[in-house]
Short mmCIF file of C-alpha atoms (C1' of nucleotides) in Angstrom, two decimals:
data_model
loop_
_atom_site.label_atom_id
_atom_site.label_comp_id
_atom_site.label_asym_id
_atom_site.label_seq_id
_atom_site.Cartn_x
_atom_site.Cartn_y
_atom_site.Cartn_z
CA UNK A 203 73.43 48.89 -16.17
CA UNK A 204 72.35 45.86 -14.25
CA UNK A 205 68.78 45.96 -15.38
CA UNK A 206 69.79 46.25 -18.98
CA UNK A 207 71.71 43.00 -18.96
CA UNK A 208 68.97 41.17 -17.19
CA UNK A 209 66.27 42.50 -19.49
CA UNK A 210 68.29 41.69 -22.56
CA UNK A 211 68.77 38.14 -21.42
CA UNK A 212 65.09 37.66 -20.78
CA UNK A 213 64.09 39.09 -24.12
CA UNK A 214 66.66 37.03 -25.95
CA UNK A 215 65.60 33.89 -24.13
CA UNK A 216 61.97 34.50 -25.06
CA UNK A 217 62.84 34.83 -28.71
CA UNK A 218 65.05 31.77 -28.78
CA UNK A 219 62.55 29.67 -26.87
CA UNK A 220 59.86 30.50 -29.39
CA UNK A 221 62.12 29.35 -32.20
CA UNK A 222 63.94 26.34 -30.74
CA UNK A 223 61.98 25.26 -27.72
CA UNK A 224 63.06 25.37 -24.10
CA UNK A 225 65.43 22.44 -24.22
CA UNK A 226 66.80 23.61 -27.54
CA UNK A 227 67.78 26.94 -26.04
CA UNK A 228 71.08 26.93 -24.18
CA UNK A 229 72.64 29.65 -22.09
CA UNK A 230 75.42 29.92 -24.63
CA UNK A 231 72.98 30.82 -27.35
CA UNK A 232 71.24 33.39 -25.21
CA UNK A 233 74.58 34.97 -24.33
CA UNK A 234 75.67 35.05 -27.93
CA UNK A 235 72.42 36.52 -29.21
CA UNK A 236 72.17 39.18 -26.53
CA UNK A 237 75.87 39.90 -26.27
CA UNK A 238 75.86 39.58 -22.50
CA UNK A 239 78.56 38.28 -20.18
CA UNK A 240 78.50 34.65 -19.17
CA UNK A 241 79.55 35.48 -15.65
CA UNK A 242 76.27 37.27 -15.04
CA UNK A 243 73.85 34.46 -15.55
CA UNK A 244 73.76 33.05 -12.07
CA UNK A 245 74.08 36.49 -10.61
CA UNK A 246 70.88 37.64 -12.27
CA UNK A 247 69.15 34.27 -12.20
CA UNK A 248 70.21 32.36 -9.13
CA UNK A 249 67.47 29.88 -9.89
CA UNK A 250 69.23 28.93 -13.11
CA UNK A 251 67.52 28.17 -16.35
CA UNK A 252 64.11 27.67 -14.83
CA UNK A 253 64.19 31.18 -13.45
CA UNK A 254 65.19 32.62 -16.80
CA UNK A 255 62.38 30.78 -18.54
CA UNK A 256 59.93 31.87 -15.87
CA UNK A 257 60.88 35.49 -16.50
CA UNK A 258 60.38 35.03 -20.22
CA UNK A 259 56.92 33.66 -19.54
CA UNK A 260 56.10 36.57 -17.27
CA UNK A 261 57.38 39.08 -19.79
CA UNK A 262 55.36 37.77 -22.69
CA UNK A 263 52.37 37.15 -20.49
CA UNK A 264 52.12 40.76 -19.42
CA UNK A 265 53.04 42.25 -22.78
CA UNK A 266 50.28 40.39 -24.55
CA UNK A 267 47.59 40.89 -21.95
CA UNK A 268 48.46 44.58 -21.82
CA UNK A 269 48.08 44.71 -25.54
CA UNK A 270 44.70 43.05 -25.38
CA UNK A 271 43.53 45.49 -22.75
CA UNK A 272 44.55 48.42 -24.93
CA UNK A 273 42.55 47.20 -27.88
CA UNK A 274 39.82 49.55 -28.95
CA UNK A 275 36.85 47.83 -30.46
CA UNK A 276 33.18 48.51 -30.96
CA UNK A 277 32.24 45.09 -32.15
CA UNK A 278 33.25 41.55 -31.14
CA UNK A 279 34.79 40.72 -34.50
CA UNK A 280 37.20 43.61 -34.08
CA UNK A 281 38.49 42.03 -30.90
CA UNK A 282 39.14 38.75 -32.68
CA UNK A 283 40.79 40.52 -35.57
CA UNK A 284 43.08 42.63 -33.40
CA UNK A 285 44.21 39.65 -31.34
CA UNK A 286 44.91 37.63 -34.43
CA UNK A 287 46.74 40.51 -36.06
CA UNK A 288 49.18 40.81 -33.19
CA UNK A 289 50.28 37.21 -33.52
CA UNK A 290 50.37 37.37 -37.26
CA UNK A 291 52.83 40.24 -37.15
CA UNK A 292 55.06 38.33 -34.76
CA UNK A 293 55.06 35.20 -36.88
CA UNK A 294 55.74 37.06 -40.09
CA UNK A 295 58.46 39.16 -38.49
CA UNK A 296 60.29 35.98 -37.53
CA UNK A 297 59.90 34.45 -40.96
CA UNK A 298 57.48 31.72 -39.93
CA UNK A 299 60.09 30.29 -37.62
CA UNK A 300 58.37 30.96 -34.31
CA UNK A 301 55.63 29.53 -32.22
CA UNK A 302 54.32 31.07 -29.02
CA UNK A 303 56.62 30.88 -26.01
CA UNK A 304 53.76 29.41 -24.01
CA UNK A 305 53.41 26.51 -26.42
CA UNK A 306 57.12 25.90 -26.40
CA UNK A 307 57.27 25.80 -22.63
CA UNK A 308 54.19 23.61 -22.37
CA UNK A 309 55.64 21.06 -24.75
CA UNK A 310 58.96 20.92 -22.96
CA UNK A 311 57.45 20.92 -19.51
CA UNK A 312 56.96 17.20 -19.20
CA UNK A 313 60.66 16.44 -19.27
CA UNK A 314 61.73 18.30 -16.20
CA UNK A 315 60.57 21.55 -14.56
CA UNK A 316 56.88 20.76 -14.36
CA UNK A 317 56.90 23.81 -12.09
CA UNK A 318 56.77 26.12 -15.08
CA UNK A 319 53.33 24.97 -16.13
CA UNK A 320 51.46 27.04 -13.54
CA UNK A 321 53.23 30.14 -14.82
CA UNK A 322 52.09 29.35 -18.35
CA UNK A 323 48.60 28.65 -17.11
CA UNK A 324 48.60 32.02 -15.40
CA UNK A 325 49.58 33.78 -18.60
CA UNK A 326 46.91 31.96 -20.57
CA UNK A 327 44.37 32.87 -17.92
CA UNK A 328 45.30 36.54 -18.04
CA UNK A 329 44.93 36.59 -21.81
CA UNK A 330 41.64 34.77 -21.64
CA UNK A 331 40.27 37.13 -19.00
CA UNK A 332 41.41 40.21 -20.88
CA UNK A 333 39.89 38.86 -24.07
CA UNK A 334 36.66 37.86 -22.38
CA UNK A 335 36.44 41.37 -20.98
CA UNK A 336 36.96 42.87 -24.40
CA UNK A 337 34.33 40.62 -25.94
CA UNK A 338 31.73 41.39 -23.30
CA UNK A 339 32.48 45.10 -23.54
CA UNK A 340 31.48 44.93 -27.18
CA UNK A 341 28.18 43.36 -26.33
CA UNK A 342 28.63 39.63 -25.92
CA UNK A 343 27.16 37.76 -23.00
CA UNK A 344 29.49 36.59 -20.26
CA UNK A 345 29.49 32.95 -21.22
CA UNK A 346 29.83 33.64 -24.95
CA UNK A 347 32.68 36.01 -24.19
CA UNK A 348 34.60 33.56 -22.10
CA UNK A 349 34.13 30.69 -24.50
CA UNK A 350 35.16 32.77 -27.47
CA UNK A 351 38.19 34.00 -25.55
CA UNK A 352 39.29 30.43 -24.87
CA UNK A 353 38.76 29.42 -28.46
CA UNK A 354 40.67 32.47 -29.68
CA UNK A 355 43.70 31.65 -27.59
CA UNK A 356 43.71 27.96 -28.44
CA UNK A 357 43.08 28.46 -32.14
CA UNK A 358 45.88 30.98 -32.51
CA UNK A 359 48.35 28.92 -30.53
CA UNK A 360 47.56 26.09 -32.89
CA UNK A 361 47.69 28.29 -35.96
CA UNK A 362 51.23 29.31 -35.10
CA UNK A 363 52.27 25.69 -34.85
CA UNK A 364 50.67 24.58 -38.08
CA UNK A 365 51.96 27.66 -39.87
CA UNK A 366 55.49 26.94 -38.62
CA UNK A 367 55.30 23.35 -39.78
CA UNK A 368 53.85 24.12 -43.17
CA UNK A 369 55.74 27.36 -43.65
CA UNK A 370 52.52 28.94 -44.77
CA UNK A 371 50.18 31.61 -43.49
CA UNK A 372 47.13 29.79 -44.77
CA UNK A 373 46.28 28.23 -41.38
CA UNK A 374 46.45 31.70 -39.94
CA UNK A 375 44.09 33.10 -42.53
CA UNK A 376 41.63 30.30 -41.92
CA UNK A 377 41.65 30.69 -38.17
CA UNK A 378 41.38 34.44 -38.29
CA UNK A 379 38.46 34.33 -40.69
CA UNK A 380 36.61 31.72 -38.67
CA UNK A 381 37.19 33.56 -35.39
CA UNK A 382 35.76 36.69 -36.95
CA UNK A 383 32.78 34.71 -38.18
CA UNK A 384 32.17 33.31 -34.72
CA UNK A 385 32.48 36.69 -33.06
CA UNK A 386 30.17 38.34 -35.53
CA UNK A 387 27.57 35.62 -35.20
CA UNK A 388 27.69 35.85 -31.43
CA UNK A 389 27.28 39.60 -31.66
CA UNK A 390 24.30 39.29 -33.98
CA UNK A 391 22.53 36.92 -31.62
CA UNK A 392 22.29 39.68 -29.05
CA UNK B 214 60.04 -10.87 -33.82
CA UNK B 215 61.93 -8.08 -35.45
CA UNK B 216 58.90 -6.06 -36.35
CA UNK B 217 57.57 -6.25 -32.85
CA UNK B 218 60.57 -4.54 -31.30
CA UNK B 219 60.63 -1.86 -33.95
CA UNK B 220 56.93 -1.17 -33.66
CA UNK B 221 57.09 -1.03 -29.90
CA UNK B 222 59.89 1.49 -30.01
CA UNK B 223 58.01 3.70 -32.42
CA UNK B 224 54.83 3.61 -30.40
CA UNK B 225 56.67 4.29 -27.18
CA UNK B 226 58.59 7.14 -28.73
CA UNK B 227 55.36 8.70 -29.98
CA UNK B 228 53.85 8.59 -26.52
CA UNK B 229 56.91 9.99 -24.80
CA UNK B 230 57.34 12.73 -27.37
CA UNK B 231 53.79 13.87 -26.80
CA UNK B 232 54.44 14.11 -23.09
CA UNK B 233 58.02 15.40 -22.86
CA UNK B 234 58.86 16.85 -26.24
CA UNK B 235 61.41 15.57 -28.70
CA UNK B 236 64.50 16.77 -26.89
CA UNK B 237 63.04 15.65 -23.60
CA UNK B 238 62.74 12.11 -24.88
CA UNK B 239 65.91 10.06 -24.69
CA UNK B 240 66.60 6.63 -26.04
CA UNK B 241 66.99 5.37 -22.50
CA UNK B 242 63.45 6.35 -21.66
CA UNK B 243 62.06 4.77 -24.78
CA UNK B 244 63.91 1.55 -24.01
CA UNK B 245 62.70 1.51 -20.44
CA UNK B 246 59.09 2.21 -21.33
CA UNK B 247 58.92 -0.33 -24.13
CA UNK B 248 61.15 -2.92 -22.52
CA UNK B 249 63.28 -3.28 -25.60
CA UNK B 250 66.99 -4.02 -25.91
CA UNK B 251 69.40 -1.13 -26.17
CA UNK B 252 71.49 -2.98 -28.67
CA UNK B 253 68.70 -2.86 -31.22
CA UNK B 254 68.30 0.85 -31.62
CA UNK B 255 70.81 1.48 -34.32
CA UNK B 256 69.97 -1.80 -35.92
CA UNK B 257 66.36 -0.77 -36.41
CA UNK B 258 67.03 2.93 -36.84
CA UNK B 259 70.37 3.44 -38.53
CA UNK B 260 69.44 7.08 -38.96
CA UNK B 261 69.42 7.49 -35.20
CA UNK B 262 66.97 9.57 -33.28
CA UNK B 263 65.75 11.53 -36.26
CA UNK B 264 64.68 8.34 -37.94
CA UNK B 265 62.84 7.17 -34.86
CA UNK B 266 61.02 10.49 -34.59
CA UNK B 267 60.22 10.42 -38.30
CA UNK B 268 58.61 7.01 -37.84
CA UNK B 269 56.55 8.29 -34.94
CA UNK B 270 55.34 11.14 -37.11
CA UNK B 271 54.44 8.77 -39.91
CA UNK B 272 52.64 6.43 -37.53
CA UNK B 273 50.46 9.07 -35.97
CA UNK B 274 49.95 10.78 -39.28
CA UNK B 275 48.44 7.72 -40.88
CA UNK B 276 46.50 6.56 -37.84
CA UNK B 277 44.70 9.86 -37.53
CA UNK B 278 44.03 10.43 -41.20
CA UNK B 279 42.73 6.89 -41.44
CA UNK B 280 40.44 7.59 -38.57
CA UNK B 281 39.14 10.72 -40.21
CA UNK B 282 38.44 8.86 -43.42
CA UNK B 283 36.46 6.24 -41.55
CA UNK B 284 34.19 8.81 -39.93
CA UNK B 285 30.58 8.49 -40.86
CA UNK B 286 28.72 11.74 -40.87
CA UNK B 287 25.64 13.18 -42.50
CA UNK B 288 26.18 16.73 -41.43
CA UNK B 289 29.26 18.97 -41.14
CA UNK B 290 28.96 19.41 -37.39
CA UNK B 291 29.26 15.66 -36.96
CA UNK B 292 32.62 15.76 -38.68
CA UNK B 293 33.86 18.45 -36.31
CA UNK B 294 32.52 16.59 -33.34
CA UNK B 295 34.07 13.27 -34.29
CA UNK B 296 37.48 14.81 -34.93
CA UNK B 297 37.39 16.64 -31.64
CA UNK B 298 36.24 13.55 -29.81
CA UNK B 299 39.22 11.54 -30.97
CA UNK B 300 41.67 14.01 -29.52
CA UNK B 301 39.70 14.46 -26.37
CA UNK B 302 39.89 10.75 -25.65
CA UNK B 303 43.63 10.77 -26.15
CA UNK B 304 44.16 13.74 -23.87
CA UNK B 305 41.95 12.35 -21.14
CA UNK B 306 43.50 8.90 -21.40
CA UNK B 307 46.91 10.42 -20.70
CA UNK B 308 45.67 12.47 -17.80
CA UNK B 309 46.02 15.85 -19.48
CA UNK B 310 49.73 15.31 -19.80
CA UNK B 311 49.98 15.10 -23.57
CA UNK B 312 49.99 17.38 -26.51
CA UNK B 313 49.99 16.25 -30.12
CA UNK B 314 53.20 14.69 -31.40
CA UNK B 315 53.13 17.11 -34.33
CA UNK B 316 53.15 20.09 -32.02
CA UNK B 317 55.96 18.65 -29.99
CA UNK B 318 58.09 18.02 -33.04
CA UNK B 319 57.33 21.43 -34.52
CA UNK B 320 58.38 23.18 -31.34
CA UNK B 321 61.63 21.26 -31.07
CA UNK B 322 62.42 21.49 -34.75
CA UNK B 323 64.25 24.79 -34.67
CA UNK B 324 67.06 23.48 -32.51
CA UNK B 325 68.40 20.84 -34.83
CA UNK B 326 66.75 18.48 -37.31
CA UNK B 327 64.83 21.04 -39.31
CA UNK B 328 64.42 18.10 -41.70
CA UNK B 329 61.55 16.74 -39.66
CA UNK B 330 59.30 19.69 -40.40
CA UNK B 331 58.32 18.52 -43.88
CA UNK B 332 57.19 15.24 -42.40
CA UNK B 333 55.00 17.07 -39.92
CA UNK B 334 53.70 19.31 -42.67
CA UNK B 335 52.82 16.21 -44.67
CA UNK B 336 50.87 14.75 -41.78
CA UNK B 337 49.00 18.00 -41.22
CA UNK B 338 48.21 18.14 -44.94
CA UNK B 339 46.85 14.62 -44.93
CA UNK B 340 44.59 15.39 -41.99
CA UNK B 341 43.44 18.61 -43.56
CA UNK B 342 42.66 16.94 -46.87
CA UNK B 343 40.81 14.08 -45.22
CA UNK B 344 38.82 16.54 -43.12
CA UNK B 345 38.10 18.80 -46.06
CA UNK B 346 36.81 15.75 -47.93
CA UNK B 347 34.57 14.81 -45.05
CA UNK B 348 33.21 18.32 -44.79
CA UNK B 349 32.45 18.59 -48.49
CA UNK B 350 30.86 15.15 -48.52
CA UNK B 351 28.36 16.42 -45.97
CA UNK B 352 27.44 19.36 -48.14
CA UNK B 353 29.93 22.14 -47.62
CA UNK B 354 31.46 23.99 -50.54
CA UNK B 355 35.06 23.30 -51.42
CA UNK B 356 36.47 26.49 -49.99
CA UNK B 357 34.39 26.34 -46.82
CA UNK B 358 35.44 22.74 -46.35
CA UNK B 359 39.12 23.42 -46.69
CA UNK B 360 39.07 26.46 -44.44
CA UNK B 361 37.10 24.67 -41.77
CA UNK B 362 39.48 21.74 -41.99
CA UNK B 363 42.44 24.01 -41.37
CA UNK B 364 40.74 25.72 -38.49
CA UNK B 365 39.76 22.39 -36.98
CA UNK B 366 43.32 21.12 -36.99
CA UNK B 367 44.83 24.34 -35.67
CA UNK B 368 42.21 24.87 -32.99
CA UNK B 369 42.56 21.36 -31.63
CA UNK B 370 46.34 21.44 -31.64
CA UNK B 371 46.06 24.60 -29.62
CA UNK B 372 43.38 23.21 -27.36
CA UNK B 373 45.66 20.36 -26.39
CA UNK B 374 48.39 22.78 -25.45
CA UNK B 375 46.20 25.08 -23.40
CA UNK B 376 44.51 22.12 -21.75
CA UNK B 377 47.89 20.67 -20.83
CA UNK B 378 49.06 23.95 -19.35
CA UNK B 379 45.89 24.64 -17.40
CA UNK B 380 45.22 21.01 -16.54
CA UNK B 381 41.64 21.58 -17.57
CA UNK B 382 39.34 20.38 -20.31
CA UNK B 383 37.58 23.72 -20.56
CA UNK B 384 39.62 24.90 -23.55
CA UNK B 385 38.65 21.67 -25.25
CA UNK B 386 34.99 22.19 -24.55
CA UNK B 387 35.15 25.73 -25.89
CA UNK B 388 36.92 24.77 -29.08
CA UNK B 389 34.69 21.80 -29.74
CA UNK B 390 31.54 23.82 -29.25
CA UNK B 391 32.76 26.63 -31.47
CA UNK B 392 33.87 24.26 -34.20
CA UNK B 393 30.44 22.67 -34.18
CA UNK B 394 28.85 26.10 -34.38
CA UNK B 395 31.02 27.00 -37.35
CA UNK B 396 30.30 23.75 -39.15
CA UNK B 397 26.60 24.01 -38.57
CA UNK B 398 26.48 27.58 -39.76
CA UNK B 399 28.42 26.70 -42.88
CA UNK B 400 26.03 23.84 -43.53
CA UNK B 401 23.00 26.06 -43.10
CA UNK B 402 24.31 28.58 -45.58
CA UNK B 403 24.04 25.99 -48.31
"C1'" DG C 70 69.80 -9.23 -33.46
"C1'" DT C 71 71.40 -8.13 -29.27
"C1'" DC C 72 75.13 -7.34 -25.93
"C1'" DT C 73 78.70 -4.31 -23.32
"C1'" DA C 74 81.78 -0.76 -23.26
"C1'" DT C 75 83.13 3.48 -24.52
"C1'" DA C 76 84.05 7.66 -27.23
"C1'" DC C 77 82.49 12.22 -27.75
"C1'" DG C 78 80.22 16.40 -27.10
"C1'" DA C 79 77.09 19.60 -24.83
"C1'" DA C 80 74.73 21.56 -21.19
"C1'" DG C 81 73.73 23.16 -16.47
"C1'" DA C 82 75.80 24.47 -12.47
"C1'" DT C 83 79.54 25.79 -9.03
"C1'" DA C 84 83.90 27.80 -7.13
"C1'" DG C 85 86.96 31.22 -6.43
"C1'" DA C 86 89.75 35.08 -8.38
"C1'" DC C 87 89.50 39.86 -9.78
"C1'" DG D 88 79.32 42.18 -11.39
"C1'" DT D 89 81.93 39.71 -14.23
"C1'" DC D 90 85.72 36.42 -15.35
"C1'" DT D 91 87.77 31.68 -16.10
"C1'" DA D 92 88.02 27.08 -15.03
"C1'" DT D 93 86.02 23.00 -13.84
"C1'" DC D 94 82.73 19.43 -12.10
"C1'" DT D 95 79.16 16.53 -13.18
"C1'" DT D 96 75.61 14.59 -15.68
"C1'" DC D 97 73.56 12.94 -19.62
"C1'" DG D 98 72.64 12.06 -24.39
"C1'" DT D 99 73.84 10.37 -28.96
"C1'" DA D 100 76.51 7.45 -31.42
"C1'" DT D 101 80.12 3.85 -32.47
"C1'" DA D 102 82.94 -0.40 -32.00
"C1'" DG D 103 83.44 -4.95 -31.63
"C1'" DA D 104 82.17 -9.40 -29.21
"C1'" DC D 105 78.66 -12.98 -28.98
#
DNA sequence: GTCTATACGAAGATAGAC
DNA sequence: GTCTATCTTCGTATAGAC
């Protein structure tokens, strides 16, 4: 079950990174959480920690953009609401102890491994493009769609951080409501 | 010049934290950047690294909330614009290599020192209250003002992260424009 | 208040056996 | 593929002299 071990490690790393940051996540913790053998790390990830983190980025990047693409919506505000809802569920499921993996990697990227930033940027871009698509499909103009997509991503990344710090969902509620307002207003202008 | 050394260390730590994260910032780097004597660290900060980080949080917390309180604005959108402008200048001045200290601490907080989170939460609260005040002073209702304040903080925290990852100011532009739109719309509803 | 030296622990990474 | 053992580096923190 080679793939199983590898996948488990990646998933576990993603979860830990979102809760403790990249530098706060050690191999030992990943092994313990995922119940995987220490001897396998450098077999599965010859590139070491950076490679593991890169896989976690890729995993979350594709999961989320897939999810965006599968969103069914007739109106722009439904796109905003669905996107926000996905993150909200994640944050609540982890007891307000998580931020987005992308934020965690971005923050820790200055120390070493600046090479991970492009991977994060790629994930952000894929989310933004998928969101922009969804917005324009529900009637927004191209430039409104792209701008709203960018704002949606940024605002929710930030909401997760503020919510984690304050241990409160209020920032989330505020952002979600305002994103819906923006989307609706943009839709009405058409 | 006791205070000088201490202040320099705090300022340098704040800058490094915003660029490399908390765990990515070592005493050695702070000392090198600020040209301060190694022997003074535990004299000035008997609580060790946590105390230094706590001081950086306090410093930035009060600087920013002070700045918000000194903003002159007649209309809500001017509040949003001024707040956004402050962060934009910071990000551009550091060559798109920084995120907010509060984000950096929040991300790294899960690993150890969960005790720093309340300090971050306090800073966020002070910004939010100062912003909410500014919004209501320009005519918004209490609940609109508070919600918009929360969204402003979250969206800009996120904008800094996405901008850092993508090495682009576009997320910033999008967030700023949308915040202004929201503020203006809220003002017009009155 | 500042110095040097050092204790102590943790983490990433490698080597070689099985 | 997985194991154990170990190397090396680095960071925080402490001790004690000046």
